[in-house]
Amino acid sequence: MLAGKTRSVSSKLLGVIEIFTASDVALSLSDIARKSDLPLATTLRFVREWVAWGGLIRLDDGRYAVGTRLWEVGVQAPSLQSLRNAALPFLDDLLVGTRQNAQLAILQGFETLYVEKISARNSTVLMSRVGMRLPLHATGVGLVLLANSGQNYIDEYLELPLKKYTACTVVDPRQVRQRLASIRVTGFVRAEEELHSGVISLAAPVHDRSGRTVAAISAVVSVEQRNDRSLDMMVRVAGLGVSRALGFRGSRVAP
Amino acid sequence: MLAGKTRSVSSKLLGVIEIFTASDVALSLSDIARKSDLPLATTLRFVREWVAWGGLIRLDDGRYAVGTRLWEVGVQAPSLQSLRNAALPFLDDLLVGTRQNAQLAILQGFETLYVEKISARNSTVLMSRVGMRLPLHATGVGLVLLANSGQNYIDEYLELPLKKYTACTVVDPRQVRQRLASIRVTGFVRAEEELHSGVISLAAPVHDRSGRTVAAISAVVSVEQRNDRSLDMMVRVAGLGVSRALGFRGSRVAP
DNA sequence: GCAAAGTCTTTCATTCAGTGAAAATGCACT
DNA sequence: AGTGCATTTTCACTGAATGAAAGACTTTGC
């Protein structure tokens, strides 16, 4: 929030709701005011507008949480709908094939945003969640999305301080660059315990009709499945399947 | 829109985005202004705020469509997250068992809102879509939700003019009431070609920890599967499974 | 049970951001 | 090039927004 800078009512209203993507599930009015950097009375007025519209609900304990209305509008996004519709059958294939987790993610700013996630019963528990953002350099899908981005974008991203989540996280810009180059050639990535111990993320790109990489699809499995190389192929095929469903006519399966 | 009535900036901003739940995927500025009942210049300002925030995107042809930001915030809704996480494995079971469509819906106002939908390859094409609202009386999930609502709510709903979608749609309030009573006893509904010819919707309620009906789960299959009564049981079991995952401890499978 | 602290809600004089008719500009079609 | 329609810009005017402070409510600690 830009203290002292003139802000429109609209931007303040939207700033209030935005708090909920980076916060705990439910927040008190005082919390919201603090995080919004708005006076209490002003915050209350905005929160009341959101509640009236359905974007926030008030819980029994007086805190506020996101309501369903935003989702209802948001899910109309054409890009999301077509991507999700194309990907779901293939995510399901991955679920059946791995008995673990399957995910679909897109690029948002300098992060990866999880758009879909389906998990098998008793699967490895993951940090990621639908609607969650995670860093590009430490996730399979993030690396795929980064590898298929423009050079300027990659340069900018690599100027950010890259956080090391585990001993396995690759954060050296030089090494990241080499890795991205390799991913571009192979069209696939295997990230082993780079965000969280015990899990391996296998990811492949999803291309749209024009050949642009619009998402990444992944299977996230336990390290115990490390030697099962058929999983690699499953993910590749899934990525190509979704791409085809989106109208892509190229070929990127065989490295 | 209340012409001539004083409106807050916030409510007007939210009114603009709301247009997109009831409209075509993409709208021109003039369309938005017309549907919002706002002057062009005012509409432009609001649309620009939404674009700046990510709630709307401008397409190549100059029209506007919903962006991903709303979805990203909206999907944080705790009620949606827990419901979806509980339901997905069971929706998948239904998908595998029916080879058709599985859906999860909630009650919103006087309509049912589809929260999740997964479809098998080559399944019967449905009218419903994630984020879509449909009438309670003509859909399996809607009937289940209605049957498990309070008497006042039912009375109010039945005072609305009920639309007849096909020859099979039940719209006589007296008949609807009897049907709802039956659903409450059996905990299940089978809606045959009431919204759309050729499809049968089998639905069961989803209860939360407190026993309240918070959603309905359904399989929507082709009329050719009419005689497969194992599908009924699948849906019931799925409903109970999701309920259990939500902490429900009652029993409603055996009629 | 009571007092203190913290949180939420209301009030209203002041102000500043919002407004929209009309003009200007842009775009598509014939 | 001309026409019609859509979008963008301008700016005098105004009405909605503001937030400090008081009041009301809730929670916590003794």
XYZ file of C-alpha atoms in Angstrom, chain B:
255
model
C -29.394 -1.577 -11.461
C -31.419 1.021 -9.607
C -31.694 3.950 -11.943
C -31.764 7.305 -10.170
C -30.864 5.792 -6.818
C -27.709 6.912 -5.078
C -25.053 4.290 -5.433
C -21.685 3.999 -3.801
C -18.607 3.806 -5.961
C -17.897 0.394 -4.559
C -21.278 -1.027 -5.439
C -20.961 0.330 -8.944
C -17.530 -1.174 -9.356
C -18.819 -4.542 -8.181
C -21.907 -4.193 -10.338
C -19.699 -3.931 -13.377
C -17.857 -7.172 -12.749
C -21.052 -8.964 -11.878
C -22.246 -8.538 -15.439
C -19.869 -11.246 -16.453
C -21.666 -14.026 -14.616
C -24.787 -13.523 -16.630
C -23.331 -12.693 -19.990
C -21.320 -13.821 -22.898
C -17.700 -14.530 -22.261
C -16.497 -11.230 -23.673
C -18.177 -7.843 -23.766
C -17.484 -4.492 -25.400
C -17.346 -1.327 -23.363
C -20.700 -0.250 -24.754
C -22.241 -3.584 -23.830
C -20.928 -3.292 -20.296
C -22.224 0.267 -19.990
C -25.630 -0.766 -21.216
C -25.899 -3.759 -18.914
C -24.573 -1.758 -15.966
C -26.866 1.176 -16.700
C -23.900 3.510 -16.276
C -22.697 6.306 -18.573
C -19.933 5.334 -20.950
C -17.207 7.452 -19.354
C -18.016 6.125 -15.895
C -18.063 2.576 -17.139
C -14.711 3.051 -18.806
C -13.199 4.211 -15.549
C -14.464 1.200 -13.690
C -13.409 -1.191 -16.382
C -9.956 0.330 -16.297
C -9.757 -0.209 -12.553
C -10.658 -3.844 -13.037
C -8.106 -4.282 -15.795
C -5.411 -2.637 -13.683
C -6.184 -5.046 -10.885
C -6.369 -8.135 -13.074
C -10.073 -8.799 -12.704
C -10.717 -8.085 -16.381
C -8.485 -8.455 -19.393
C -8.779 -6.715 -22.705
C -8.876 -9.050 -25.679
C -7.323 -8.314 -29.061
C -10.656 -7.299 -30.505
C -11.137 -4.639 -27.832
C -13.661 -6.583 -25.807
C -13.226 -7.396 -22.159
C -13.310 -10.759 -20.405
C -12.773 -11.945 -16.862
C -9.108 -12.322 -15.884
C -7.624 -14.777 -13.417
C -7.291 -12.503 -10.416
C -10.868 -12.872 -9.220
C -10.613 -16.613 -9.372
C -7.346 -16.505 -7.471
C -8.914 -14.610 -4.605
C -12.228 -16.406 -4.809
C -10.762 -19.855 -4.595
C -9.376 -18.992 -1.161
C -12.924 -19.185 0.185
C -12.639 -21.655 3.042
C -16.059 -23.149 2.479
C -15.190 -23.871 -1.141
C -11.769 -25.262 -0.407
C -12.858 -27.714 2.236
C -15.885 -28.801 0.236
C -13.917 -29.312 -2.925
C -11.087 -31.153 -1.205
C -13.537 -33.473 0.474
C -15.516 -34.086 -2.675
C -12.895 -34.595 -5.349
C -11.977 -38.191 -4.592
C -15.647 -39.135 -4.580
C -16.374 -37.233 -7.751
C -13.562 -39.204 -9.272
C -15.149 -42.421 -8.064
C -18.380 -41.380 -9.748
C -16.538 -40.559 -12.918
C -14.920 -43.954 -13.006
C -18.154 -45.725 -12.091
C -20.456 -43.984 -14.546
C -18.067 -43.058 -17.358
C -20.143 -39.914 -17.604
C -20.368 -36.688 -15.605
C -19.987 -35.999 -11.932
C -20.901 -32.712 -10.340
C -20.925 -30.886 -7.068
C -23.291 -27.987 -6.445
C -24.273 -25.610 -3.685
C -27.238 -23.405 -2.948
C -26.906 -19.726 -3.864
C -29.925 -17.497 -3.556
C -32.741 -19.361 -5.258
C -30.508 -21.291 -7.591
C -27.975 -24.033 -7.597
C -24.393 -23.107 -8.338
C -22.072 -25.701 -9.865
C -18.829 -25.818 -7.942
C -17.171 -28.740 -9.626
C -17.757 -30.811 -12.667
C -15.680 -33.566 -14.128
C -16.579 -35.336 -17.329
C -15.358 -38.530 -18.861
C -14.122 -38.559 -22.419
C -17.044 -39.021 -24.800
C -19.549 -38.385 -22.047
C -22.991 -36.919 -22.583
C -22.703 -33.186 -23.127
C -24.374 -31.175 -20.387
C -25.749 -27.699 -20.181
C -24.151 -27.135 -16.785
C -20.695 -25.689 -16.353
C -18.557 -24.835 -13.376
C -19.632 -21.459 -12.012
C -23.021 -21.715 -13.632
C -26.364 -21.319 -11.926
C -29.375 -23.420 -12.745
C -32.889 -23.663 -11.327
C -33.496 -25.825 -8.308
C -36.680 -27.526 -9.433
C -35.298 -28.877 -12.714
C -31.967 -30.347 -11.617
C -31.090 -33.296 -9.447
C -28.751 -31.332 -7.224
C -31.226 -28.455 -7.030
C -34.008 -30.722 -5.836
C -31.795 -32.238 -3.175
C -30.755 -28.803 -1.956
C -34.338 -27.577 -1.992
C -35.639 -30.636 -0.172
C -33.166 -30.050 2.601
C -33.949 -26.370 2.988
C -36.183 -24.751 5.555
C -39.939 -24.632 4.998
C -39.956 -20.863 4.581
C -37.363 -21.090 1.886
C -39.340 -23.749 0.042
C -42.522 -21.693 0.304
C -40.741 -18.700 -1.156
C -39.182 -20.711 -3.931
C -42.498 -22.239 -4.917
C -44.048 -18.798 -5.245
C -41.684 -18.058 -8.090
C -42.879 -18.964 -11.583
C -41.249 -22.324 -12.244
C -40.077 -22.723 -15.783
C -40.839 -25.899 -17.698
C -37.756 -26.950 -19.665
C -39.005 -30.191 -21.113
C -42.212 -32.182 -21.059
C -40.811 -33.942 -17.996
C -40.118 -30.888 -15.862
C -42.241 -30.901 -12.726
C -43.483 -27.355 -12.073
C -46.752 -27.807 -10.181
C -46.034 -26.615 -6.634
C -48.147 -29.349 -5.113
C -46.264 -32.059 -6.981
C -42.937 -30.419 -6.188
C -43.781 -30.427 -2.483
C -44.640 -34.120 -2.532
C -41.464 -34.814 -4.341
C -39.406 -32.859 -1.852
C -40.995 -34.782 0.985
C -40.048 -38.009 -0.717
C -36.482 -36.847 -1.262
C -36.172 -35.999 2.413
C -37.165 -39.534 3.296
C -35.095 -41.340 0.712
C -32.135 -38.956 0.738
C -31.858 -39.299 -3.004
C -33.329 -38.026 -6.238
C -33.493 -39.157 -9.796
C -34.375 -36.393 -12.245
C -35.132 -37.739 -15.673
C -34.879 -35.398 -18.636
C -36.210 -32.454 -16.667
C -33.714 -29.868 -17.784
C -32.533 -31.396 -21.001
C -33.621 -34.352 -23.038
C -31.546 -37.469 -22.992
C -29.971 -37.106 -19.600
C -30.728 -38.378 -16.138
C -29.426 -36.705 -13.028
C -28.897 -38.796 -9.905
C -28.233 -36.715 -6.837
C -27.607 -37.047 -3.115
C -26.992 -34.515 -0.359
C -23.715 -33.663 1.291
C -23.915 -32.867 5.011
C -21.389 -31.081 7.120
C -20.312 -31.864 10.660
C -23.431 -30.291 12.115
C -25.746 -32.251 9.839
C -26.635 -29.295 7.676
C -26.902 -29.924 3.936
C -24.123 -27.859 2.411
C -23.980 -29.275 -1.100
C -25.303 -31.891 -3.427
C -23.345 -34.402 -5.439
C -24.594 -35.914 -8.645
C -23.881 -38.161 -11.551
C -25.462 -37.122 -14.816
C -25.765 -39.946 -17.264
C -27.406 -40.795 -20.530
C -30.974 -42.117 -20.564
C -29.535 -45.264 -22.045
C -28.117 -46.024 -18.596
C -31.600 -45.739 -17.141
C -31.776 -49.327 -15.964
C -28.447 -49.420 -14.245
C -29.551 -49.080 -10.668
C -26.061 -49.520 -9.325
C -25.541 -45.894 -10.285
C -28.029 -44.844 -7.635
C -25.998 -46.527 -4.961
C -22.790 -45.033 -6.269
C -24.180 -41.551 -5.883
C -25.518 -42.257 -2.414
C -22.196 -43.657 -1.309
C -20.399 -40.673 -2.781
C -22.705 -38.294 -0.938
C -22.096 -40.101 2.296
C -18.369 -40.264 1.666
C -18.080 -36.519 1.179
C -20.281 -35.942 4.226
C -18.013 -38.152 6.304
C -14.977 -36.297 5.057
C -16.669 -33.108 6.256
C -17.191 -34.563 9.687
C -20.789 -35.756 9.385
C -21.550 -38.646 11.702
C -25.130 -39.463 10.838
C -26.343 -42.078 8.453
C -28.480 -41.536 5.364
C -27.709 -44.200 2.854
C -30.328 -46.828 3.432
C -33.831 -45.607 2.625
